Amino acid sequence: MNKRTITASSFALALLSTVVLTSCSAETDTAASGDATGTLIVYTNSNSDGRGEWITEQASAAGLDIEIVGLGGADLANRIVAEKNNPVGDVVFGLNNMFFETLKAEEAVSAYTPAWSGEVDSTAGDAEDGVFWPLVEQAIVMAYDTNTVSAADAPTEIADLWDGDQYTGNYEVNTALGQATPQLVLAGLLAPYADEDGDLGISDDGWDQVQAYFGHGSPAVEGTDLYARLIRGEVDFGVIPSSGITSRDTEYGTVTGVISPEDGVPYVTEQIAVINGTPRQEQAEEFIDWFGSSDVQGQFAAKFAAYPVNTEARAQALPAVVELIESLPKQDIDWALTREHIGEWVEKTELEYLP
Amino acid sequence: MLRSPLVLIVALVTVWFIATFLIFPNATLLIGTFFPDGQLSFRAFEKLVSSERAMNSLWHSFLLAGTLAVTVNVVGIFIVLVTDYFAIRGARILWLGYATTLIYGGIVLAAGYNFIYGRYGFVTNAVGNWFPDIDRDWFSGYFAVVVVMTLATTTNHMLFLGSSLAKIDYQTIEAARNMGAGTLRILWRIVLPALRPMIFAVTVLTFLTGLGALTAPIVLGGTDFQTVAPMILTFSKSSSSQDLAALLAIILGLATIVLLAMMNRAEKSGVYFSVAKVATPLQKQKIPNRVTNGVVHVLAYALFVVYATPVLLIVLFSFLDSTAILRGMITWDALTLDNYATVFGTPSVLRPFIVSVVYSALASAIVVLGMLFVARVLQKYRNPVTGLLEYLLHIPWILPTILIALALVMTFDRPQALVGGQVLTGTTSLLLLAYIIVKIPFTLRLLKAAFASVPESLEDAARILGAGSMFTLRKVLFPLVIPTAAAITALNFNSLLDDYDAAVFLYHPLYQPLGIAIKASTEGENNLDSMSITFVYTVLLMIIMGLAMYLVYGRSGAATRRARRRASRN
């Protein structure tokens, strides 16, 4: 073996060891797992609009050292399930009940009864086993701008939009079914048509509704806000979570009206739970007790136009928000059925009904 | 071949890497998806075949890929010729304009074109003022997607064909001219054939890009021209539909591999004489016919305007408030620094930039270094084993990044003997590994093409003169492929910088990469400035990416120019 081949071999070896070393060196900063002290990793999809920073600051003032990991709802739920054998996060909050049902079924979250459990309606969370607990409630509404469509002209039932051709192409439908809100819209559409003998637990009439809903709608435009489309007259109606209305009315000069059907609108409840297998169980529980308390939830509600489930915190919520939410009846949705089938519903819709 | 320790080590490392990181995790995931109860399930296949929408989307993806394979070659070769081969006035300015696609892409690029030609775009508005009856949706569907993606994916041509062109033996061209061949004939019979290995390689890449097209069809495709990538994305996020995502992705991946095999055969059957053995640098050719010359100039500058406008607009938009952008009304009052204030006002805004720069730089350097050896061995020793290894290294092309990432998390969440009993999930190394993995096929493809255009006689000469294999590799072969390798490194770096798909499942909570940070700051129900903030981040990314390209090109480009000047002086 001459000198150069030795150089060659050692170079290749060095490359190999780079790969191996990066694997090993990683051991030193597994802050995420293994030790019971250190920063508490909080997983959430509710960190945008400055919420993440606010929570981190407030927690730090309360003596809690946390790091927020913010991801979109579906991505976050998938990540927690994928990591369940070696959890990286310690607490998760903000996902809706549908996602939490999945996490519970996958045993990715574990039961803990928070100190504030008496202040919330336990049926809004996991009444059976107390695995996850409710924080904030939102309505998913069909909104319009009363400057262009008067309340008297607006349909009274959402289904009027696709019943006949009057509103064809005039309401926005979100076709990104991997996201949480479009999934909830789908669940709301199908809920009245639950039928054990039907396809995927839904009668044919239900699927006709889905077909008509997407068939008559105008698909959402990636990167263009619903309200931008409303004010330039592209569409007159569109779905939005209730917490987004106030800021848009200020920004776009709209006066939002919502269709309030007799059977109600879908509500979602954002929840909180300890991630199963965390080494920082105690800190995780401490964080949950702090974050869900009426005081913190009240401040959070006042700052971010949220509607807290914690009844004592509601006093601090914005009056406009309380008024809107309390004017909208809650649609009766079988969440157990929805969780069981939502994946298949999304798949069927994606394959057969999307435009 | 096994007598050389270099080859032996490269082979061992490659086999270990393929087994550990390419086959093991993905096979586990795929077996779980397609054999849910230990039985092969045809569910996914049946679902897809019976879905008209899935079949249509799939057809659209193939149509797009096939179209792009032609259009991108036409535009790409034209660009390379006007910047590097023909004597065109202001070729350097033109180069800069065409090079803008190097520093941005994805949603911003599609949105940029949409803001110009779309329903509410400037051009449409301006034309609409004169002719109120025009169809405002003229720029949508198949046509719009093809136009935008053609312009957006000429990057590979610019970099790799450009560098192949520079290596052409100028004496052959002069000889041909002396024998009376015309400009067109020289181009057709000498220049283009010499570029064939690289044209094949970039065609495969273009085809793959077309198959995986995501944002351009979403933004511009309308309801008539949706492709399959958005569907794959939706399905791969739902555990009950992952088999559909995997199947669709495998169909696209196999199509690419088939094309790759065809190109490999064509590459083998060809003989490439014209690569320079003597350093006579290429001299720019004048177009003798005045009319043709004029037409080529006009075309080149028209293309320049089309390329450069979206970039200028994006820079402008980053200084506008978002309602002005959405309303399409731009006035002096709407100009603002607020978007930048929002981005830089976020605490620790710089950290994700640093994290991503480090990750991307490490990953792109490691993958290029590793693949230099692998491509060399694969190129030199052609037998069934190396052939198989080569195809196995293309596994990352067959699966969507999201599934690769999921497979990694789920495989390495327990001690694995293959990596010395380490648990990799939750560590900082897993994301680096994922980045290396997803960049392997692209890197290998282009490096192999680069090695293919190096004449064997050079190596023979080195051996006869008594050089060892490493010495030959280091002093003779590497210098010839270094320009390509540098370009690949820069491209890999740029494309990893704002990655989201791999990071979302793999990033370490304390080291948030840029893609996640951008998404976080542009998402949210009350975040009305999301598009403006995306533009700000794009501008910042453009600066970093431009810097990366300058480090690679500005300097090596200057070196070649110096060499050219020296040669012309002699």
XYZ file of N, CA, C and O in Angstrom, chain B residues 67-213:
588
model
N -43.946 17.635 -21.311
C -43.850 18.937 -21.975
C -42.593 19.667 -21.534
O -41.858 20.227 -22.354
N -42.371 19.653 -20.216
C -41.217 20.391 -19.700
C -39.905 19.819 -20.237
O -38.971 20.561 -20.527
N -39.860 18.476 -20.362
C -38.628 17.864 -20.865
C -38.256 18.471 -22.213
O -37.076 18.586 -22.545
N -39.266 18.884 -22.988
C -38.984 19.519 -24.275
C -38.760 21.022 -24.113
O -37.719 21.564 -24.492
N -39.748 21.697 -23.495
C -39.674 23.166 -23.449
C -38.466 23.660 -22.653
O -37.815 24.620 -23.053
N -38.173 23.001 -21.550
C -37.054 23.460 -20.739
C -35.747 23.274 -21.498
O -34.850 24.119 -21.426
N -35.650 22.169 -22.254
C -34.442 21.992 -23.057
C -34.306 23.080 -24.106
O -33.216 23.605 -24.325
N -35.424 23.424 -24.743
C -35.366 24.472 -25.775
C -34.912 25.794 -25.156
O -33.922 26.400 -25.571
N -35.654 26.232 -24.116
C -35.312 27.518 -23.496
C -33.941 27.454 -22.830
O -33.115 28.365 -22.967
N -33.680 26.346 -22.136
C -32.418 26.218 -21.405
C -31.216 26.256 -22.343
O -30.237 26.955 -22.077
N -31.295 25.509 -23.444
C -30.165 25.498 -24.379
C -30.015 26.870 -25.025
O -28.902 27.375 -25.192
N -31.142 27.505 -25.339
C -31.088 28.857 -25.905
C -30.349 29.800 -24.953
O -29.450 30.544 -25.345
N -30.716 29.722 -23.683
C -30.098 30.592 -22.679
C -28.591 30.360 -22.602
O -27.790 31.301 -22.580
N -28.229 29.079 -22.557
C -26.809 28.758 -22.455
C -26.060 29.257 -23.684
O -24.968 29.827 -23.588
N -26.681 29.087 -24.853
C -26.015 29.518 -26.081
C -25.842 31.039 -26.121
O -24.782 31.536 -26.465
N -26.883 31.777 -25.744
C -26.738 33.226 -25.844
C -25.819 33.786 -24.761
O -25.208 34.829 -24.954
N -25.713 33.100 -23.632
C -24.811 33.657 -22.613
C -23.386 33.158 -22.772
O -22.448 33.871 -22.437
N -23.210 31.928 -23.267
C -21.865 31.357 -23.248
C -21.280 31.032 -24.625
O -20.079 30.842 -24.758
N -22.123 30.907 -25.660
C -21.590 30.412 -26.923
C -21.554 31.502 -27.981
O -20.520 31.742 -28.611
N -22.664 32.183 -28.169
C -22.690 33.234 -29.183
C -22.223 34.557 -28.599
O -22.325 34.790 -27.401
N -21.731 35.399 -29.478
C -21.344 36.739 -29.044
C -22.588 37.619 -29.043
O -23.069 38.031 -30.094
N -23.124 37.826 -27.857
C -24.330 38.653 -27.721
C -23.939 39.850 -26.865
O -23.241 39.701 -25.863
N -24.415 41.025 -27.262
C -24.108 42.209 -26.469
C -24.740 42.114 -25.084
O -25.902 41.770 -24.959
N -23.973 42.434 -24.071
C -24.500 42.431 -22.695
C -24.801 41.044 -22.181
O -25.734 40.850 -21.400
N -24.011 40.060 -22.613
C -24.292 38.675 -22.200
C -24.238 38.515 -20.683
O -24.966 37.707 -20.112
N -23.388 39.296 -20.027
C -23.267 39.138 -18.571
C -24.541 39.599 -17.857
O -25.004 38.979 -16.911
N -25.089 40.734 -18.359
C -26.348 41.217 -17.785
C -27.436 40.169 -18.010
O -28.211 39.840 -17.116
N -27.462 39.625 -19.238
C -28.451 38.591 -19.541
C -28.306 37.427 -18.570
O -29.273 36.927 -18.018
N -27.038 37.013 -18.336
C -26.776 35.885 -17.448
C -27.387 36.158 -16.078
O -28.074 35.323 -15.508
N -27.159 37.376 -15.584
C -27.696 37.711 -14.259
C -29.219 37.617 -14.237
O -29.808 37.118 -13.283
N -29.848 38.076 -15.304
C -31.307 38.011 -15.365
C -31.793 36.576 -15.366
O -32.690 36.202 -14.607
N -31.178 35.750 -16.206
C -31.593 34.344 -16.268
C -31.285 33.625 -14.958
O -31.950 32.669 -14.599
N -30.231 34.093 -14.283
C -29.809 33.398 -13.064
C -30.742 33.665 -11.890
O -30.585 33.063 -10.834
N -31.730 34.550 -12.064
C -32.610 34.842 -10.926
C -33.332 33.605 -10.417
O -33.686 33.531 -9.251
N -33.553 32.623 -11.294
C -34.253 31.424 -10.813
C -33.413 30.629 -9.831
O -33.911 29.737 -9.174
N -32.114 30.957 -9.767
C -31.263 30.266 -8.802
C -31.606 30.654 -7.384
O -31.326 29.929 -6.446
N -32.134 31.849 -7.215
C -32.258 32.344 -5.854
C -33.690 32.429 -5.355
O -33.935 32.906 -4.268
N -34.645 31.973 -6.127
C -35.987 31.875 -5.556
C -36.787 30.835 -6.319
O -36.406 30.419 -7.402
N -37.864 30.392 -5.696
C -38.672 29.366 -6.338
C -39.929 29.134 -5.528
O -40.286 29.947 -4.673
N -40.579 28.019 -5.790
C -41.739 27.623 -4.999
C -42.888 28.600 -5.083
O -43.132 29.216 -6.112
N -43.558 28.761 -3.951
C -44.788 29.555 -3.918
C -44.537 30.999 -4.322
O -45.338 31.618 -5.003
N -43.386 31.537 -3.938
C -43.116 32.946 -4.223
C -42.966 33.168 -5.716
O -43.473 34.148 -6.274
N -42.298 32.241 -6.372
C -42.126 32.379 -7.814
C -43.479 32.311 -8.521
O -43.816 33.156 -9.349
N -44.277 31.315 -8.144
C -45.591 31.175 -8.771
C -46.434 32.417 -8.496
O -47.089 32.951 -9.399
N -46.388 32.876 -7.241
C -47.157 34.066 -6.883
C -46.655 35.279 -7.659
O -47.445 36.107 -8.127
N -45.338 35.383 -7.819
C -44.748 36.497 -8.554
C -45.313 36.579 -9.972
O -45.749 37.643 -10.418
N -45.343 35.460 -10.670
C -45.899 35.451 -12.018
C -47.396 35.756 -12.007
O -47.911 36.440 -12.884
N -48.057 35.233 -10.966
C -49.490 35.468 -10.878
C -49.795 36.950 -10.685
O -50.775 37.465 -11.215
N -48.938 37.653 -9.946
C -49.146 39.075 -9.717
C -48.942 39.881 -11.000
O -49.347 41.030 -11.097
N -48.269 39.288 -11.963
C -48.037 40.012 -13.206
C -49.079 39.655 -14.267
O -49.694 40.510 -14.870
N -49.271 38.348 -14.450
C -50.124 37.913 -15.560
C -51.475 37.354 -15.129
O -52.325 37.080 -15.968
N -51.651 37.123 -13.814
C -52.863 36.459 -13.337
C -54.100 37.327 -13.476
O -54.063 38.425 -14.041
N -55.191 36.851 -12.924
C -56.487 37.514 -13.043
C -56.431 38.980 -12.616
O -57.031 39.844 -13.212
N -55.693 39.236 -11.517
C -55.601 40.606 -11.038
C -54.205 41.178 -11.264
O -53.776 42.106 -10.602
N -53.470 40.552 -12.192
C -52.090 40.958 -12.418
C -51.980 42.266 -13.178
O -52.937 42.755 -13.779
N -50.765 42.829 -13.155
C -50.534 44.124 -13.787
C -50.782 44.088 -15.285
O -51.449 44.948 -15.840
N -50.193 43.083 -15.914
C -50.330 42.996 -17.362
C -51.806 42.839 -17.729
O -52.330 43.542 -18.601
N -52.488 41.943 -17.010
C -53.901 41.721 -17.290
C -54.692 43.010 -17.067
O -55.547 43.374 -17.876
N -54.399 43.704 -15.964
C -55.091 44.965 -15.693
C -54.845 45.986 -16.789
O -55.763 46.646 -17.260
N -53.565 46.091 -17.183
C -53.215 47.086 -18.194
C -53.907 46.784 -19.516
O -54.518 47.673 -20.133
N -53.850 45.534 -19.932
C -54.511 45.152 -21.180
C -56.015 45.323 -21.031
O -56.696 45.799 -21.947
N -56.527 44.979 -19.836
C -57.963 45.081 -19.578
C -58.461 46.517 -19.709
O -59.612 46.765 -20.079
N -57.602 47.497 -19.393
C -57.992 48.895 -19.536
C -58.251 49.260 -20.985
O -59.111 50.076 -21.286
N -57.485 48.661 -21.876
C -57.648 48.955 -23.302
C -58.723 48.086 -23.929
O -59.521 48.542 -24.723
N -58.686 46.815 -23.577
C -59.664 45.880 -24.155
C -60.462 45.249 -23.020
O -60.069 44.195 -22.513
N -61.551 45.882 -22.613
C -62.282 45.392 -21.433
C -62.843 43.983 -21.616
O -63.219 43.338 -20.645
N -62.873 43.509 -22.852
C -63.519 42.220 -23.084
C -62.585 41.024 -22.944
O -63.012 39.891 -23.127
N -61.311 41.276 -22.637
C -60.401 40.124 -22.619
C -60.781 39.150 -21.502
O -61.386 39.540 -20.500
N -60.415 37.921 -21.730
C -60.626 36.897 -20.716
C -59.587 37.098 -19.622
O -58.398 36.884 -19.825
N -60.018 37.533 -18.453
C -59.065 37.866 -17.394
C -58.334 36.634 -16.868
O -57.313 36.744 -16.217
N -58.884 35.469 -17.136
C -58.231 34.249 -16.664
C -57.335 33.640 -17.732
O -57.042 32.451 -17.692
N -56.881 34.463 -18.672
C -56.112 33.904 -19.783
C -54.858 33.190 -19.295
O -54.432 32.202 -19.879
N -54.271 33.694 -18.213
C -53.035 33.077 -17.750
C -53.347 32.058 -16.664
O -53.077 32.264 -15.488
N -53.952 30.933 -17.053
C -54.178 29.873 -16.072
C -54.273 28.553 -16.815
O -54.346 28.527 -18.044
N -54.239 27.478 -16.053
C -54.330 26.153 -16.651
C -52.973 25.651 -17.136
O -51.922 26.173 -16.770
N -53.050 24.660 -17.998
C -51.863 23.974 -18.516
C -50.838 24.951 -19.082
O -49.656 24.918 -18.744
N -51.333 25.865 -19.921
C -50.454 26.818 -20.585
C -49.639 27.633 -19.573
O -48.405 27.713 -19.653
N -50.323 28.197 -18.579
C -49.638 29.042 -17.607
C -48.623 28.235 -16.789
O -47.503 28.687 -16.536
N -49.045 27.029 -16.380
C -48.145 26.201 -15.577
C -46.887 25.869 -16.378
O -45.763 25.949 -15.866
N -47.083 25.504 -17.653
C -45.927 25.156 -18.482
C -45.005 26.364 -18.646
O -43.784 26.258 -18.486
N -45.576 27.525 -18.922
C -44.746 28.714 -19.104
C -43.928 29.000 -17.850
O -42.701 29.135 -17.900
N -44.614 29.064 -16.709
C -43.914 29.427 -15.475
C -42.866 28.386 -15.114
O -41.726 28.714 -14.778
N -43.240 27.110 -15.227
C -42.274 26.090 -14.813
C -41.114 25.974 -15.795
O -40.001 25.648 -15.411
N -41.380 26.247 -17.062
C -40.279 26.235 -18.027
C -39.242 27.282 -17.645
O -38.037 27.011 -17.581
N -39.737 28.480 -17.363
C -38.809 29.547 -17.008
C -38.121 29.260 -15.678
O -36.952 29.584 -15.486
N -38.856 28.615 -14.767
C -38.313 28.444 -13.420
C -37.296 27.323 -13.330
O -36.516 27.272 -12.395
N -37.300 26.388 -14.273
C -36.440 25.221 -14.086
C -35.279 25.174 -15.072
O -34.695 24.121 -15.288
N -34.936 26.303 -15.644
C -33.771 26.326 -16.529
C -32.463 26.436 -15.736
O -31.391 26.440 -16.318
N -32.606 26.504 -14.399
C -31.437 26.619 -13.531
C -30.367 25.586 -13.842
O -29.184 25.914 -13.993
N -30.790 24.315 -13.932
C -29.809 23.250 -14.150
C -29.087 23.410 -15.478
O -27.898 23.134 -15.578
N -29.828 23.850 -16.478
C -29.183 24.071 -17.773
C -28.094 25.121 -17.647
O -26.971 24.930 -18.098
N -28.478 26.235 -17.033
C -27.526 27.346 -16.910
C -26.229 26.897 -16.270
O -25.143 27.200 -16.735
N -26.369 26.180 -15.159
C -25.171 25.833 -14.415
C -24.405 24.694 -15.071
O -23.201 24.800 -15.306
N -25.109 23.612 -15.381
C -24.377 22.404 -15.749
C -24.072 22.333 -17.240
O -22.990 21.937 -17.636
N -25.059 22.736 -18.069
C -24.743 22.773 -19.489
C -23.696 23.837 -19.758
O -22.786 23.661 -20.561
N -23.832 24.944 -19.034
C -22.863 26.026 -19.189
C -21.450 25.532 -18.943
O -20.534 25.799 -19.729
N -21.291 24.756 -17.851
C -19.928 24.324 -17.539
C -19.459 23.237 -18.506
O -18.266 23.124 -18.790
N -20.386 22.436 -19.037
C -19.985 21.442 -20.047
C -19.549 22.130 -21.333
O -18.594 21.717 -21.988
N -20.286 23.183 -21.676
C -19.979 23.916 -22.897
C -18.567 24.482 -22.847
O -17.828 24.454 -23.838
N -18.217 24.964 -21.649
C -16.891 25.582 -21.512
C -15.778 24.583 -21.775
O -14.651 24.964 -22.089
N -16.094 23.290 -21.633
C -15.054 22.279 -21.779
C -14.919 21.770 -23.212
O -14.085 20.926 -23.499
N -15.774 22.259 -24.106
C -15.720 21.769 -25.488
C -14.391 22.145 -26.145
O -13.863 23.235 -25.921
N -13.905 21.218 -26.940
C -12.629 21.439 -27.626
C -12.824 22.464 -28.740
O -13.459 22.187 -29.757
N -12.267 23.637 -28.534
C -12.490 24.706 -29.494
C -11.849 24.396 -30.847
O -12.308 24.838 -31.891
N -10.787 23.605 -30.792
C -10.102 23.286 -32.049
C -10.995 22.503 -33.015
O -10.910 22.668 -34.222
N -11.882 21.668 -32.438
C -12.817 20.937 -33.297
C -13.714 21.913 -34.043
O -14.003 21.744 -35.223
N -14.157 22.913 -33.308
C -15.049 23.900 -33.924
C -14.311 24.656 -35.033
O -14.825 24.822 -36.148
N -13.083 25.071 -34.745
C -12.315 25.780 -35.758
C -12.064 24.898 -36.980
O -12.188 25.347 -38.119
N -11.738 23.638 -36.695
C -11.498 22.702 -37.787
C -12.734 22.597 -38.672
O -12.662 22.655 -39.901
N -13.904 22.483 -38.019
C -15.145 22.358 -38.772
C -15.366 23.594 -39.629
O -15.773 23.509 -40.790
N -15.080 24.754 -39.033
C -15.308 25.973 -39.795
C -14.367 26.028 -40.997
O -14.759 26.423 -42.088
N -13.121 25.619 -40.778
C -12.164 25.609 -41.878
C -12.619 24.702 -43.011
O -12.323 24.936 -44.170
N -13.353 23.652 -42.612
C -13.833 22.737 -43.648
C -15.118 23.245 -44.275
O -15.756 22.557 -45.066
N -15.576 24.427 -43.838
C -16.695 25.056 -44.500
C -18.048 24.865 -43.843
O -19.074 25.167 -44.445
N -18.087 24.353 -42.604
C -19.368 24.148 -41.946
C -19.938 25.489 -41.481
O -19.205 26.354 -41.011
N -21.263 25.645 -41.581
C -21.916 26.878 -41.147
C -22.183 26.853 -39.640
O -22.031 25.822 -38.987
N -22.616 28.014 -39.119
C -22.883 28.141 -37.684
C -23.845 27.070 -37.177
O -23.597 26.393 -36.187
N -24.965 26.920 -37.903
C -25.991 25.987 -37.477
C -25.480 24.547 -37.498
O -25.747 23.752 -36.605
N -24.718 24.259 -38.563
C -24.211 22.901 -38.727
C -23.223 22.563 -37.610
O -23.279 21.479 -37.028
N -22.367 23.519 -37.267
C -21.415 23.285 -36.173
C -22.163 23.036 -34.873
O -21.858 22.126 -34.108
N -23.170 23.858 -34.680
C -23.964 23.735 -33.458
C -24.593 22.349 -33.371
O -24.545 21.673 -32.343
N -25.188 21.945 -34.476
C -25.976 20.721 -34.501
C -25.099 19.475 -34.478
O -25.433 18.475 -33.848
N -23.963 19.524 -35.200
C -23.166 18.318 -35.347
C -22.020 18.222 -34.358
O -21.492 17.142 -34.108
N -21.606 19.338 -33.779
C -20.440 19.277 -32.896
C -20.766 19.691 -31.473
O -20.517 18.954 -30.519
N -21.378 20.861 -31.330
C -21.584 21.381 -29.975
C -22.613 20.555 -29.206
O -22.342 20.041 -28.122
N -23.816 20.423 -29.774
C -24.864 19.717 -29.047
C -24.501 18.261 -28.757
O -24.707 17.795 -27.637
N -23.946 17.500 -29.726
C -23.564 16.117 -29.389
C -22.574 16.039 -28.232
O -22.657 15.152 -27.397
N -21.681 17.012 -28.157
C -20.701 16.969 -27.067
C -21.372 17.207 -25.724
O -20.865 16.811 -24.677
N -22.511 17.879 -25.755
C -23.202 18.189 -24.499
C -24.148 17.074 -24.074
O -24.803 17.181 -23.046
N -24.221 16.001 -24.913
C -25.276 15.017 -24.665
C -25.328 14.435 -23.251
O -26.408 14.388 -22.667
N -24.206 13.999 -22.649
C -24.350 13.407 -21.310
C -25.035 14.365 -20.345
O -25.908 13.977 -19.562
N -24.660 15.640 -20.417
C -25.241 16.597 -19.500
C -26.690 16.901 -19.859
O -27.528 17.066 -18.986
N -26.982 16.927 -21.156
C -28.378 17.151 -21.546
C -29.254 16.019 -21.025
O -30.336 16.244 -20.494
N -28.749 14.794 -21.130
C -29.510 13.663 -20.585
C -29.742 13.848 -19.100
O -30.845 13.676 -18.595
N -28.689 14.185 -18.384
C -28.810 14.310 -16.930
C -29.819 15.395 -16.562
O -30.694 15.190 -15.718
N -29.737 16.565 -17.204
C -30.668 17.626 -16.813
C -32.083 17.338 -17.305
O -33.045 17.791 -16.692
N -32.213 16.539 -18.368
C -33.559 16.179 -18.805
C -34.244 15.309 -17.755
O -35.425 15.510 -17.449
N -33.499 14.357 -17.200
C -34.074 13.523 -16.138
C -34.517 14.413 -14.978
O -35.617 14.263 -14.435
N -33.682 15.377 -14.612
C -34.032 16.271 -13.508
C -35.273 17.090 -13.830
O -36.153 17.266 -12.994
N -35.354 17.571 -15.071
C -36.509 18.366 -15.477
C -37.776 17.531 -15.427
O -38.813 17.974 -14.926
N -37.658 16.309 -15.931
C -38.802 15.403 -15.926
C -39.291 15.194 -14.489
O -40.478 15.295 -14.191
N -38.340 14.957 -13.598
C -38.677 14.733 -12.193
C -39.345 15.973 -11.596
O -40.338 15.871 -10.876
N -38.797 17.152 -11.897
C -39.390 18.386 -11.388
C -40.826 18.521 -11.882
O -41.712 18.918 -11.133
N -41.041 18.181 -13.161
C -42.383 18.276 -13.721
C -43.348 17.333 -13.021
O -44.460 17.711 -12.674
N -42.896 16.116 -12.768
C -43.761 15.141 -12.095
C -44.120 15.616 -10.694
O -45.226 15.406 -10.226
N -43.178 16.252 -10.024
C -43.414 16.643 -8.634
C -43.975 18.046 -8.485
O -44.059 18.557 -7.382
N -44.362 18.670 -9.611
C -44.808 20.070 -9.550
C -45.899 20.261 -8.516
O -46.912 19.569 -8.540
